[in-house]
mmCIF file of C-alpha atoms in Angstrom:
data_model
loop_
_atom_site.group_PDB
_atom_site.id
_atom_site.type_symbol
_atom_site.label_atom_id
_atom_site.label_comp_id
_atom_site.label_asym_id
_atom_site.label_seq_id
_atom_site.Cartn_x
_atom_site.Cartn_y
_atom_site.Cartn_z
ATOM 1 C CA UNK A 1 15.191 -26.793 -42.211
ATOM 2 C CA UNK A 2 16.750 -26.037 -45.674
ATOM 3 C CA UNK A 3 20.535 -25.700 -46.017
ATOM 4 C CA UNK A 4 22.044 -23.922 -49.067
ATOM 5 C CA UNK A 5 26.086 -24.273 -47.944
ATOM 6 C CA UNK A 6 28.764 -22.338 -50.494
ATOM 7 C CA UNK A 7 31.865 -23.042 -50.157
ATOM 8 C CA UNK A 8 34.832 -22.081 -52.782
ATOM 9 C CA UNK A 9 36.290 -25.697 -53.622
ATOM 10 C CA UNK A 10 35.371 -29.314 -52.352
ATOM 11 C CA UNK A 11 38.863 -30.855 -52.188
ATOM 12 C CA UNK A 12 39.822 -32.454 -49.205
ATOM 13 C CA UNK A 13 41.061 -29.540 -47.128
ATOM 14 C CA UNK A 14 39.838 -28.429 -43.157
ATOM 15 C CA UNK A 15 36.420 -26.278 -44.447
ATOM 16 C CA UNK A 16 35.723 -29.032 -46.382
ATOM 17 C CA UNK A 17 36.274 -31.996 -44.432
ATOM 18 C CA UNK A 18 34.304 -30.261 -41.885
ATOM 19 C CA UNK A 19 31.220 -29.487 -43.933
ATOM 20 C CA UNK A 20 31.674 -33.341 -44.923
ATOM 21 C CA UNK A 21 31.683 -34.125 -41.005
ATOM 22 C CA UNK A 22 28.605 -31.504 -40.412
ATOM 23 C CA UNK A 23 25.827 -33.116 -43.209
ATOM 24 C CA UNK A 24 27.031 -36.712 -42.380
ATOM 25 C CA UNK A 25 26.025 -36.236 -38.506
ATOM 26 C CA UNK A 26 22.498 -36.168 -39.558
ATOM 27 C CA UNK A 27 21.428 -38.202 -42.370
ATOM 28 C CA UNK A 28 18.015 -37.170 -41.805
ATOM 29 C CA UNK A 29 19.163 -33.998 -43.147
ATOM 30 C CA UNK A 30 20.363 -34.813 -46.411
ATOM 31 C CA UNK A 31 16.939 -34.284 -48.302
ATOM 32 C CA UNK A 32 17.162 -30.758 -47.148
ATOM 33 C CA UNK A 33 20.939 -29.945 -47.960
ATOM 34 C CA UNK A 34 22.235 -28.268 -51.013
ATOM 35 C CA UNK A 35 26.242 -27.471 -51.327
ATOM 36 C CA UNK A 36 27.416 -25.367 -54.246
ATOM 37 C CA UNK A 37 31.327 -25.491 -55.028
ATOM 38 C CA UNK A 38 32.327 -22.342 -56.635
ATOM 39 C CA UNK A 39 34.953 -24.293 -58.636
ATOM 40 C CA UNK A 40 35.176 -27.865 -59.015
ATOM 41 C CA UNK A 41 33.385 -31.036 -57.167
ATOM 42 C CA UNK A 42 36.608 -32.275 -55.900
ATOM 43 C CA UNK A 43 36.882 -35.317 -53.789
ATOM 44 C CA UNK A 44 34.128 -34.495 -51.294
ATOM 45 C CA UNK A 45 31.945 -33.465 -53.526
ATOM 46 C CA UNK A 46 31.969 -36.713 -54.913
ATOM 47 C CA UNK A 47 31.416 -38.822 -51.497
ATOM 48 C CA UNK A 48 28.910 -36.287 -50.871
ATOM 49 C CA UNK A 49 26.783 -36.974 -54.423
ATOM 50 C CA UNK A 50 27.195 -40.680 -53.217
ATOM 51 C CA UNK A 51 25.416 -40.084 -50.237
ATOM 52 C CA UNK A 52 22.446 -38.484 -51.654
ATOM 53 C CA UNK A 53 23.698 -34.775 -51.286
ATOM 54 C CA UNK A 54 22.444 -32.493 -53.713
ATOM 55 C CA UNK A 55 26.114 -30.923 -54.993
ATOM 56 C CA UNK A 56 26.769 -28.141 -57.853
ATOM 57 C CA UNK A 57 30.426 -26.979 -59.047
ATOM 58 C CA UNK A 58 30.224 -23.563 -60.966
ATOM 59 C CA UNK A 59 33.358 -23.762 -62.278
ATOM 60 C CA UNK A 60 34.553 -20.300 -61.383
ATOM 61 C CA UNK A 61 38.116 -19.656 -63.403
ATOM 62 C CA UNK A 62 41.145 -18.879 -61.571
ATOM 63 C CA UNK A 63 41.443 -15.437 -63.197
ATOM 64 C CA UNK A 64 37.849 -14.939 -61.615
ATOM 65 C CA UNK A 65 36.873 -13.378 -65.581
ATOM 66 C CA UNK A 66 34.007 -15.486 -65.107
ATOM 67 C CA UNK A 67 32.294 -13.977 -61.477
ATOM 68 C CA UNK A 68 29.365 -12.146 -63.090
ATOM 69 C CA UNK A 69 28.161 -15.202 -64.682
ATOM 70 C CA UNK A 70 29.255 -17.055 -60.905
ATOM 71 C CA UNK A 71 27.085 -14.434 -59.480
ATOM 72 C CA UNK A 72 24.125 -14.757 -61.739
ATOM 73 C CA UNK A 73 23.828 -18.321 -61.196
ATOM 74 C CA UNK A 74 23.820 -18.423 -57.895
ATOM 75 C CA UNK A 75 20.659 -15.816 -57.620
ATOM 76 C CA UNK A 76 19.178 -18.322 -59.485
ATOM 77 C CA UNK A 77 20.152 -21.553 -57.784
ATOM 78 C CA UNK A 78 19.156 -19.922 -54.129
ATOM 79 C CA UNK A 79 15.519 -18.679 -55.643
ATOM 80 C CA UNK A 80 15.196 -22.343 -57.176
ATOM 81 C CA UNK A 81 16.161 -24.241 -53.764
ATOM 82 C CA UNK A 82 14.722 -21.346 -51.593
ATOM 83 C CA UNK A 83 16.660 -22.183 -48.714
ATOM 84 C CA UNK A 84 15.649 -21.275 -45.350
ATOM 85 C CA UNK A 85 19.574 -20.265 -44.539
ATOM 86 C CA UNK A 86 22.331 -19.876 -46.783
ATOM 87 C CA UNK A 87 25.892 -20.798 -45.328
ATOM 88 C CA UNK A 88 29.000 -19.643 -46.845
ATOM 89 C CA UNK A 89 32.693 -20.991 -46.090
ATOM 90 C CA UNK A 90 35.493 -18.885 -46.569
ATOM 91 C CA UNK A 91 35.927 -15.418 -47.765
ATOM 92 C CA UNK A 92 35.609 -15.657 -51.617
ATOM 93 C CA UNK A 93 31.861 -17.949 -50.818
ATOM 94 C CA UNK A 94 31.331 -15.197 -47.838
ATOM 95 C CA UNK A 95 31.610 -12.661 -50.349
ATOM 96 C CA UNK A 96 29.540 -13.799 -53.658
ATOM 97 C CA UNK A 97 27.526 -16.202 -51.726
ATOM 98 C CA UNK A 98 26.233 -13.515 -49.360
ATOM 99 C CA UNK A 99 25.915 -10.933 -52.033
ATOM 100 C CA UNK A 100 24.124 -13.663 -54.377
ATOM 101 C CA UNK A 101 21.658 -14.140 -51.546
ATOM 102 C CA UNK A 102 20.764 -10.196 -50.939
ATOM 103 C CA UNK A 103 20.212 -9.921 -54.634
ATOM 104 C CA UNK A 104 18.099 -13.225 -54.783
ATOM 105 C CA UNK A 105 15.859 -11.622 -51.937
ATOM 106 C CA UNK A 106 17.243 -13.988 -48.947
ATOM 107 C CA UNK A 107 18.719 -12.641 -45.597
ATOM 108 C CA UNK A 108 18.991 -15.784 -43.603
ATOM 109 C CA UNK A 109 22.739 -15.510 -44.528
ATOM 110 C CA UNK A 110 25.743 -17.418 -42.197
ATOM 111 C CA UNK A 111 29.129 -16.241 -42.989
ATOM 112 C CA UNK A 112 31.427 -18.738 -42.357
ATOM 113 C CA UNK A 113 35.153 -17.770 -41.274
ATOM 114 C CA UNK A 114 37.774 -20.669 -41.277
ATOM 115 C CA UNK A 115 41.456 -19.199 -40.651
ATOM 116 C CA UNK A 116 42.825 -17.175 -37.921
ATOM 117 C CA UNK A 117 44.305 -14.354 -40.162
ATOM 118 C CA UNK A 118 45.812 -13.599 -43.463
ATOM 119 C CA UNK A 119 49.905 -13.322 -43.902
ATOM 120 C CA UNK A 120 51.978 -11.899 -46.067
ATOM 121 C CA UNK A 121 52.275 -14.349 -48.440
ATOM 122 C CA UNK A 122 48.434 -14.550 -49.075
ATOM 123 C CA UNK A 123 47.217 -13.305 -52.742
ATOM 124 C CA UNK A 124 46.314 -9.520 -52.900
ATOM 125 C CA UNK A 125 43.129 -10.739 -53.897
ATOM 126 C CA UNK A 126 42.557 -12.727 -50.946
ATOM 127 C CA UNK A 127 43.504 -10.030 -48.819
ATOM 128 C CA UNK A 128 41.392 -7.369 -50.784
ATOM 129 C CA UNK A 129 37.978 -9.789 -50.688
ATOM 130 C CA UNK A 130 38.696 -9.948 -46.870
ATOM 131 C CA UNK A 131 39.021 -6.282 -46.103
ATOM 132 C CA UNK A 132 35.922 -5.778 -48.442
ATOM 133 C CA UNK A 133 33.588 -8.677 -46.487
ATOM 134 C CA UNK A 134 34.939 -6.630 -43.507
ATOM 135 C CA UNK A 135 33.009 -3.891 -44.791
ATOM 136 C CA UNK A 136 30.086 -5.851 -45.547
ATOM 137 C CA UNK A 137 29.809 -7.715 -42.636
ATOM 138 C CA UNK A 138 27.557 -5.354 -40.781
ATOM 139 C CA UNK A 139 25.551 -5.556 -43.895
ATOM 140 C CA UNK A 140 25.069 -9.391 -45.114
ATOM 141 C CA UNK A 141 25.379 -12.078 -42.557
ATOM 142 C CA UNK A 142 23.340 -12.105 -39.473
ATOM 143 C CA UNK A 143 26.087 -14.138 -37.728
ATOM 144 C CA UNK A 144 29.544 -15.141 -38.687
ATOM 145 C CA UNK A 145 30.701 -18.523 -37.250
ATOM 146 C CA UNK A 146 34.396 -18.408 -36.634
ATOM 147 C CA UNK A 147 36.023 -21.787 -36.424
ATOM 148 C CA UNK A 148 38.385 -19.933 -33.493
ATOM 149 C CA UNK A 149 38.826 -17.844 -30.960
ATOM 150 C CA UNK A 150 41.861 -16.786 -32.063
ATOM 151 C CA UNK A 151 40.104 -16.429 -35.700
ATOM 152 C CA UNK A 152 37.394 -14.439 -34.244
ATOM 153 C CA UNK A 153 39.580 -11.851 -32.515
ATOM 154 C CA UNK A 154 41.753 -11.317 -35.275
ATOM 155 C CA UNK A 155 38.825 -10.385 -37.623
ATOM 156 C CA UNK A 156 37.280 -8.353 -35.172
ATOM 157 C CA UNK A 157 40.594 -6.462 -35.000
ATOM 158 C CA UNK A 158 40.412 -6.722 -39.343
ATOM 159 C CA UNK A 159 36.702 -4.761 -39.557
ATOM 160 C CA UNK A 160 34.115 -7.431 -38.891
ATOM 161 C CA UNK A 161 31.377 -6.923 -36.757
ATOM 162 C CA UNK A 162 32.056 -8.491 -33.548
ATOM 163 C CA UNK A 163 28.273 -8.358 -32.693
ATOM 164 C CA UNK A 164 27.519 -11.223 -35.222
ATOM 165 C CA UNK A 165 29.930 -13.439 -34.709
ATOM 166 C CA UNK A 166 30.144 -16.409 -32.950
ATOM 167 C CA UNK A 167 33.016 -19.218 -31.986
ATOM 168 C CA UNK A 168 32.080 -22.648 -33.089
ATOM 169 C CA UNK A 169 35.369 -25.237 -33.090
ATOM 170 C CA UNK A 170 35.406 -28.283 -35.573
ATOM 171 C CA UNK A 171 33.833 -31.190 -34.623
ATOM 172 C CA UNK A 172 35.159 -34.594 -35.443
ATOM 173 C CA UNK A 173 33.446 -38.470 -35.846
ATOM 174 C CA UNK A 174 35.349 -40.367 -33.807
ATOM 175 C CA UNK A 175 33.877 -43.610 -34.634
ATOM 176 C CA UNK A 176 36.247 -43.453 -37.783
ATOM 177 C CA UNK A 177 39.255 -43.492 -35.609
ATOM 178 C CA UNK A 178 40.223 -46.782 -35.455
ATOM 179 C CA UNK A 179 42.928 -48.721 -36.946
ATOM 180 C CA UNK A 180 44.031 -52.236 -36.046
ATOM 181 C CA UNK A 181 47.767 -53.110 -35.129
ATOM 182 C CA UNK A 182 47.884 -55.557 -38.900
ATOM 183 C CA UNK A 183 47.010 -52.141 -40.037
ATOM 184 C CA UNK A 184 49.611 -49.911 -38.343
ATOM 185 C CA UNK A 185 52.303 -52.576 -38.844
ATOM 186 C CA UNK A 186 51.947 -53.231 -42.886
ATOM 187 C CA UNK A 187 52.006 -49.431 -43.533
ATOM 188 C CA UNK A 188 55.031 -49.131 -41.513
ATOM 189 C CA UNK A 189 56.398 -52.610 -43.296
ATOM 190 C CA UNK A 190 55.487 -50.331 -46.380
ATOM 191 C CA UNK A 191 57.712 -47.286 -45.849
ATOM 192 C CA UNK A 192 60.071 -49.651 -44.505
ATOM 193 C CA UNK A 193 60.204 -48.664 -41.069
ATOM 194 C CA UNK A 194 61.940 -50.970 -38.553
ATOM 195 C CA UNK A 195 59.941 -51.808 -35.244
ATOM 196 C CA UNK A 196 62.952 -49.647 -33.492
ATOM 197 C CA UNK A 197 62.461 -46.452 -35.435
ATOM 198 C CA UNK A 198 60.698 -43.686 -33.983
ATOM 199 C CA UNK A 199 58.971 -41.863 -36.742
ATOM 200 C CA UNK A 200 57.989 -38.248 -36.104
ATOM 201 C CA UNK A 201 54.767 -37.312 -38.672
ATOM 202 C CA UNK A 202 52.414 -34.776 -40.333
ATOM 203 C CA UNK A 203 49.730 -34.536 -42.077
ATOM 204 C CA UNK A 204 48.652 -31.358 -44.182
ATOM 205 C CA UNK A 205 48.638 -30.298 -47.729
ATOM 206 C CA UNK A 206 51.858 -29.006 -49.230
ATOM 207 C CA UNK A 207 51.143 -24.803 -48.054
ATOM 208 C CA UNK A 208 53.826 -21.908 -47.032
ATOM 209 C CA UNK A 209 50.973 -22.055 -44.399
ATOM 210 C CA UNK A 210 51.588 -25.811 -42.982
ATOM 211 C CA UNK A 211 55.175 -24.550 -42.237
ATOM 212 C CA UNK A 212 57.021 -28.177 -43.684
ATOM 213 C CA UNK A 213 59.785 -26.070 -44.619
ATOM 214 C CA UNK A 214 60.129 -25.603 -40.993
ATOM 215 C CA UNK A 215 59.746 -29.662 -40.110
ATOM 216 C CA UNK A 216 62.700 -29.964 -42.234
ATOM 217 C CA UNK A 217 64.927 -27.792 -40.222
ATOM 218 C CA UNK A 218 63.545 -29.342 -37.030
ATOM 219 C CA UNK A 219 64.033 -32.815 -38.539
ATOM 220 C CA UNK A 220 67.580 -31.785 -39.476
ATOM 221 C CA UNK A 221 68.318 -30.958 -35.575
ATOM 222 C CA UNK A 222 66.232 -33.897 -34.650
ATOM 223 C CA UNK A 223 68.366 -36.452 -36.859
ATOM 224 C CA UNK A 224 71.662 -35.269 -35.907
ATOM 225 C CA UNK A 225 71.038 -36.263 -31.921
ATOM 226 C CA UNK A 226 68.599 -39.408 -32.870
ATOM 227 C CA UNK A 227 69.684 -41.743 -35.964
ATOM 228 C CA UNK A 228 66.366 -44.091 -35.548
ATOM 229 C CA UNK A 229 64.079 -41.530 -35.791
ATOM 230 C CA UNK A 230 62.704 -41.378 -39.426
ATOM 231 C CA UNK A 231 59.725 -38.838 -40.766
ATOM 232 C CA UNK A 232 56.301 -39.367 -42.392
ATOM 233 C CA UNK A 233 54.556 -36.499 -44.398
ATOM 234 C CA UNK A 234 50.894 -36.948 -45.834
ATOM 235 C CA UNK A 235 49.266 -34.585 -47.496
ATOM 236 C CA UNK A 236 48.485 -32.834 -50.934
ATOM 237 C CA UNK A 237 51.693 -32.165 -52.851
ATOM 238 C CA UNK A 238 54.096 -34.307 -50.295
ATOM 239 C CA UNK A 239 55.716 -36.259 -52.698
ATOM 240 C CA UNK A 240 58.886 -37.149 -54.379
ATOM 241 C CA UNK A 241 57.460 -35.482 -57.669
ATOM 242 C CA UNK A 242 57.630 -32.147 -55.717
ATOM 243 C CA UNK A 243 60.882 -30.356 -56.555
ATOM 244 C CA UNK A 244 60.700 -27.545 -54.121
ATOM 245 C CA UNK A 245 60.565 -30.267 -51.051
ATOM 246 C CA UNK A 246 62.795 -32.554 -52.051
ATOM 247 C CA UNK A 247 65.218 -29.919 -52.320
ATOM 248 C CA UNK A 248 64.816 -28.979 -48.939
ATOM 249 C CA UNK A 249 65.260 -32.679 -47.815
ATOM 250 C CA UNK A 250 68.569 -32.685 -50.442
ATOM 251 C CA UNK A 251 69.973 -29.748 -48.723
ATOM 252 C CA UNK A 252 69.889 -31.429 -45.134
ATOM 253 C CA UNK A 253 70.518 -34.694 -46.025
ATOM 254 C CA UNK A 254 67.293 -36.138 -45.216
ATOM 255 C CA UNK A 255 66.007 -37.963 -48.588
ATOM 256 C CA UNK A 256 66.837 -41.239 -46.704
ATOM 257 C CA UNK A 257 65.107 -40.164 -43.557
ATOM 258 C CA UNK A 258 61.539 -39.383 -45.073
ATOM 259 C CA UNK A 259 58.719 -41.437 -46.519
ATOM 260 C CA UNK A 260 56.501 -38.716 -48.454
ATOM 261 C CA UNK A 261 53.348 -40.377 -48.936
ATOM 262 C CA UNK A 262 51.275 -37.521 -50.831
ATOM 263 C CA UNK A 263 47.450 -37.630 -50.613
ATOM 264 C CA UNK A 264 45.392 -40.644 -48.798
ATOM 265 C CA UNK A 265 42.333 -41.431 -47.537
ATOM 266 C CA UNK A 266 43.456 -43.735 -44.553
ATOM 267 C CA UNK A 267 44.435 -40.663 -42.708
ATOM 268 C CA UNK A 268 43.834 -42.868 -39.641
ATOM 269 C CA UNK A 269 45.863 -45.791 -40.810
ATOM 270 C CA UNK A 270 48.816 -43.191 -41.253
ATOM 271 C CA UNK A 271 48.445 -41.403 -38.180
ATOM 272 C CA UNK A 272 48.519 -44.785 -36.409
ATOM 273 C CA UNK A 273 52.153 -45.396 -37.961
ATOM 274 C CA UNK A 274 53.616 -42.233 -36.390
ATOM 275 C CA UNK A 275 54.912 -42.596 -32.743
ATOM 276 C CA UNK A 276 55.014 -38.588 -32.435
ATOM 277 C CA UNK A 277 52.715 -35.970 -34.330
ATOM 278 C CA UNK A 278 54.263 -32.727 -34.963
ATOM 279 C CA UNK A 279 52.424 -29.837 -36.377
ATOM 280 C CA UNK A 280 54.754 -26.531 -37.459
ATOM 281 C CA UNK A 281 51.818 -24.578 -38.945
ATOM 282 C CA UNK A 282 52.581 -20.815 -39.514
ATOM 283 C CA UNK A 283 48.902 -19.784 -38.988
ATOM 284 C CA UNK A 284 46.001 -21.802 -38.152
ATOM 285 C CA UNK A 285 42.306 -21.416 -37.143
ATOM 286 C CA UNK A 286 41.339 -25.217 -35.543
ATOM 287 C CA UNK A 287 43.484 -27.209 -36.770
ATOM 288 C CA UNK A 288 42.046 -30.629 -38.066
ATOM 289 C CA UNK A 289 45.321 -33.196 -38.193
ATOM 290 C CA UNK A 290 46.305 -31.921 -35.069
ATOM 291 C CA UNK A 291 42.982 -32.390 -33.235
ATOM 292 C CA UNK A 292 42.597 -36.320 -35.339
ATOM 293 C CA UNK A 293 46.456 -36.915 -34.449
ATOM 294 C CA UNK A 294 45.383 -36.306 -30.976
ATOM 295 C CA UNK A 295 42.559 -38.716 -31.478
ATOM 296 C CA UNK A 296 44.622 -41.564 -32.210
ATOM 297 C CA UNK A 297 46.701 -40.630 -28.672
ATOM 298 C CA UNK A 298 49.852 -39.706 -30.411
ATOM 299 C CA UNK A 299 51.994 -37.558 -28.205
ATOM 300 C CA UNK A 300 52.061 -34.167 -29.492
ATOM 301 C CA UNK A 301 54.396 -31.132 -30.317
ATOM 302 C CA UNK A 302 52.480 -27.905 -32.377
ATOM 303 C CA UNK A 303 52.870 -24.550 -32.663
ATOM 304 C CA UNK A 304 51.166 -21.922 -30.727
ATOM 305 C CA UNK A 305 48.567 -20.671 -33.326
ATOM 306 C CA UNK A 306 44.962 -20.494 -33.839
ATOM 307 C CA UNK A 307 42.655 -22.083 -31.364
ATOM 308 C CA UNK A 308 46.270 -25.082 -30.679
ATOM 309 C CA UNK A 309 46.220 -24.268 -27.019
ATOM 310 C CA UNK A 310 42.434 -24.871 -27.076
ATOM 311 C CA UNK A 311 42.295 -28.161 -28.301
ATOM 312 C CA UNK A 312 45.866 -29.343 -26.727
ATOM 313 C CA UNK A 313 45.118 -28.118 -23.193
ATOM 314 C CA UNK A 314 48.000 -29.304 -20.984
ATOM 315 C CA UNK A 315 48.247 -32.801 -22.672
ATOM 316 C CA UNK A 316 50.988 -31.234 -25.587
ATOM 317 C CA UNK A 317 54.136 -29.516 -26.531
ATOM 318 C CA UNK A 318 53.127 -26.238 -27.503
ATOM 319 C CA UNK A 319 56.163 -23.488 -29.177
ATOM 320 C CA UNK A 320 56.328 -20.657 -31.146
ATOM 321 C CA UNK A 321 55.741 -20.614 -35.038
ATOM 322 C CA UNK A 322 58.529 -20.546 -37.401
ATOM 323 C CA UNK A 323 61.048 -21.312 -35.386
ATOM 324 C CA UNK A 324 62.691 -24.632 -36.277
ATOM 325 C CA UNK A 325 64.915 -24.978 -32.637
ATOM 326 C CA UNK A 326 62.049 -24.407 -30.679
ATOM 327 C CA UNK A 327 60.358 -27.070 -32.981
ATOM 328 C CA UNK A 328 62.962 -29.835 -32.656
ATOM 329 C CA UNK A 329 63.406 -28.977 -28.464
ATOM 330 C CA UNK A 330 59.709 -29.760 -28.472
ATOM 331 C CA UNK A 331 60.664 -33.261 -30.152
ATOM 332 C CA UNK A 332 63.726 -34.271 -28.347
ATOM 333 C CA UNK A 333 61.826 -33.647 -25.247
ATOM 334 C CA UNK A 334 59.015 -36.427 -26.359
ATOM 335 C CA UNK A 335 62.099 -37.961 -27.587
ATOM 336 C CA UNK A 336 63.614 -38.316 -23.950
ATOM 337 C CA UNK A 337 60.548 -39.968 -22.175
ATOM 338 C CA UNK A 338 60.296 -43.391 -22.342
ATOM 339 C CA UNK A 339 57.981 -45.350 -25.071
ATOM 340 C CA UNK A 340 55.289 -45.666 -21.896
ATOM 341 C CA UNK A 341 55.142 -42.258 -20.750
ATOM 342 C CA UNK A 342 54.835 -41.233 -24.453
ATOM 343 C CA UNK A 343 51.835 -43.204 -24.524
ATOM 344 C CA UNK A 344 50.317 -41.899 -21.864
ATOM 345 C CA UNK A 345 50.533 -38.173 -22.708
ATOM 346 C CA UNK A 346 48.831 -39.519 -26.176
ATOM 347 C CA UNK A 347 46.185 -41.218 -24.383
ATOM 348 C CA UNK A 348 45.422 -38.452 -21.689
ATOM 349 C CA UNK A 349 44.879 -36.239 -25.398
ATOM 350 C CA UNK A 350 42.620 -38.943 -26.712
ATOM 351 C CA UNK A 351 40.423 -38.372 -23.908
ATOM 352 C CA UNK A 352 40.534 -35.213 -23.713
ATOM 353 C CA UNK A 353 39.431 -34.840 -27.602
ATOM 354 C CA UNK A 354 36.847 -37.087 -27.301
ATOM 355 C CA UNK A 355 35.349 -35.424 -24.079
ATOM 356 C CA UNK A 356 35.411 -32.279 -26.277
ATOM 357 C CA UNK A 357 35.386 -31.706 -29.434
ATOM 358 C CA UNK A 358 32.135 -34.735 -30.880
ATOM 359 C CA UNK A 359 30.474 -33.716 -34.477
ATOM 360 C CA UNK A 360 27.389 -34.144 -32.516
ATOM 361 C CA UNK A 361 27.956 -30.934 -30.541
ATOM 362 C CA UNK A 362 29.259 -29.019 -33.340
ATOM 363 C CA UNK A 363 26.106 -30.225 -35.322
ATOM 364 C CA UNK A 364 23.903 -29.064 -32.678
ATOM 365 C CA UNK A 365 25.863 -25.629 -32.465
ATOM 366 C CA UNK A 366 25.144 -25.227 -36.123
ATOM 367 C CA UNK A 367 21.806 -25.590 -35.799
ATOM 368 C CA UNK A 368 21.213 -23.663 -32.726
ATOM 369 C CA UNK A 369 22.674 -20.450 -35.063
ATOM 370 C CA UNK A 370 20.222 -21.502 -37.688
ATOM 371 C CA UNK A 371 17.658 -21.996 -35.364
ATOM 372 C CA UNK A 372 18.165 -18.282 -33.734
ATOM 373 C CA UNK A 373 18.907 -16.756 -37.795
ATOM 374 C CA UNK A 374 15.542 -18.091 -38.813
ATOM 375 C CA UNK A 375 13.201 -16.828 -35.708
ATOM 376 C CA UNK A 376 15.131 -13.783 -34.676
ATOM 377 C CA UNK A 377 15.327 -15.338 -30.753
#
């Protein structure tokens, strides 16, 4: 089975982590598997041509002045591979991807939808290329994979046609999940964290969306009750080089209360220095640090967004978004219980993660769609 995936950037983001997670669950599969970035190869687009994946950027510009010449390229690149299903990821890829495959001749198409909903602080042009895939949606895909239910109500509410689409959560490889304690202890020796210091973290790129604005506050709150807590951010753009953040910190006297490690790829190794995980997300679909935070049984406080209260179940803290009091109750409650029941509540997530939520049945979800695009049953 051929598999032609779009997708609008490879950087190391949720979509594409997961698409990562998806071809690597069956290496048999990687003869068969094209992915075409509609901007730049980005990180996993690079571990991906290392594996033997067949990857093309396009290089669309920002400004989008190029999209004709996007467009025309793709017709040609799905006639080349001839694909026996074309999977997009995201709006933008939804939208020329699926209209690049009706004009190459193909209608094996997968939309792929991978947030709960847009805000108001989304570009008008994000917002304008979701109302019009809304439109097309009865047109183009044959199914739409949602990455929520919470994601696939909302759209349905938005325009798209409920009839095509279809819930399938992210999957993870557990097998990469685990750290040593020589590796927990000299990344904590390395943001100079005592062995008494609680340290609340996150992990998410620097976004309105990933609500850190909101951790601050909380953190603020947190601080004032709790002087040996310290906080851990890790992520895109969390860095000292980022103005708008360190302001925040500035403001609430925090600078020597947070390690900002930007961008790594022992996401594991970091999540194993954190005692708490605390995700203030504004909007999600399924969120990935929270589900891997869970995976490495840290005790857990989120908002109530997306698919959360899915993948928590009763083993978290779950409170309303953007609201930094409710956020920092949910931490000095995890705060109060002792270092053992902590752990417990992070290994009763563990398990329940595990039980759940495998890249082997997401893999075999994915294929089961492609399986029922291809022959109609």
């Amino acid at each position: 089975m051929k598999i032609l995936h779009i997708i609008v950037c490879l950087e190391a983001d949720g979509a594409e982590t997961m698409l990562k997670r998806l071809i690597e669950a069956d290496p048999a599969s990687i003869p068969d598997t094209m992915v075409v970035s509609l901007t730049t190869l980005g990180v996993i687009g690079e571990v991906l041509r290392k594996q033997g994946v067949a990857v093309y950027p396009l290089n669309l510009s920002p400004s989008g002045f190029n999209i004709p010449r996007i467009l025309w390229q793709l017709v040609k690149c799905i006639r080349r591979y001839q694909p026996d299903v074309v999977q997009t990821w995201m709006y933008h890829a939804d939208f020329l991807g699926g209209l690049a495959a009706k004009l190459a001749g193909y209608h094996n198409i997968v939309w792929g939808i991978r947030r709960t909903a847009l805000t108001a602080k989304d570009p008008k042009k994000t917002v304008l290329i979701m109302k019009m895939c809304a439109l097309l949606s009865r047109l183009i895909p044959k199914k739409i994979i949602c990455v929520a239910e919470a994601a696939r109500v909302a759209h349905s509410k938005a325009g798209y046609d409920e009839a095509r689409m279809v819930v399938i959560s992210n999957g993870f490889n557990f097998s990469q999940f685990t750290v040593t304690d020589e590796q927990r202890a000299a990344l904590r020796s390395a943001c100079q964290f005592a062995d008494t210091d609680i340290v609340i973290g996150n992990v998410g790129r620097f976004h309105a969306d990933k609500g850190q604005d909101n951790f601050v506050k909380a953190a603020a709150l947190v601080a004032q009750q709790y002087p040996a807590v310290k906080f851990l951010l890790v992520g895109r753009g969390c860095e000292a080089d980022n103005a708008t953040l360190m302001a925040w910190l500035n403001d609430n006297g925090l600078q020597e209360r947070f390690v900002l490690l930007g961008e790594r790829r022992d996401v594991p190794v970091c999540l194993a220095a954190m005692d708490i995980y605390c995700m203030p997300s504004r909007t999600e679909g399924f969120p990935n640090g929270l589900a891997e935070a869970l995976a490495m049984a840290l005790p857990c406080v989120a908002t109530h967004v997306g698919d959360t209260a899915v993948l928590v179940g009763d083993t978290g803290v779950l409170v309303p978004p953007q609201d930094e009091q409710a956020l920092a109750d949910g931490l000095l409650g995890l705060l109060a219980l002792s270092a053992e029941q902590r752990q417990q509540q992070g290994q009763r997530a563990k398990e329940r993660v595990f039980a759940e939520f495998g890249i082997e049945k997401a893999r075999a979800r994915f294929d089961s769609v492609y399986q029922e695009v291809i022959t109609g049953k």
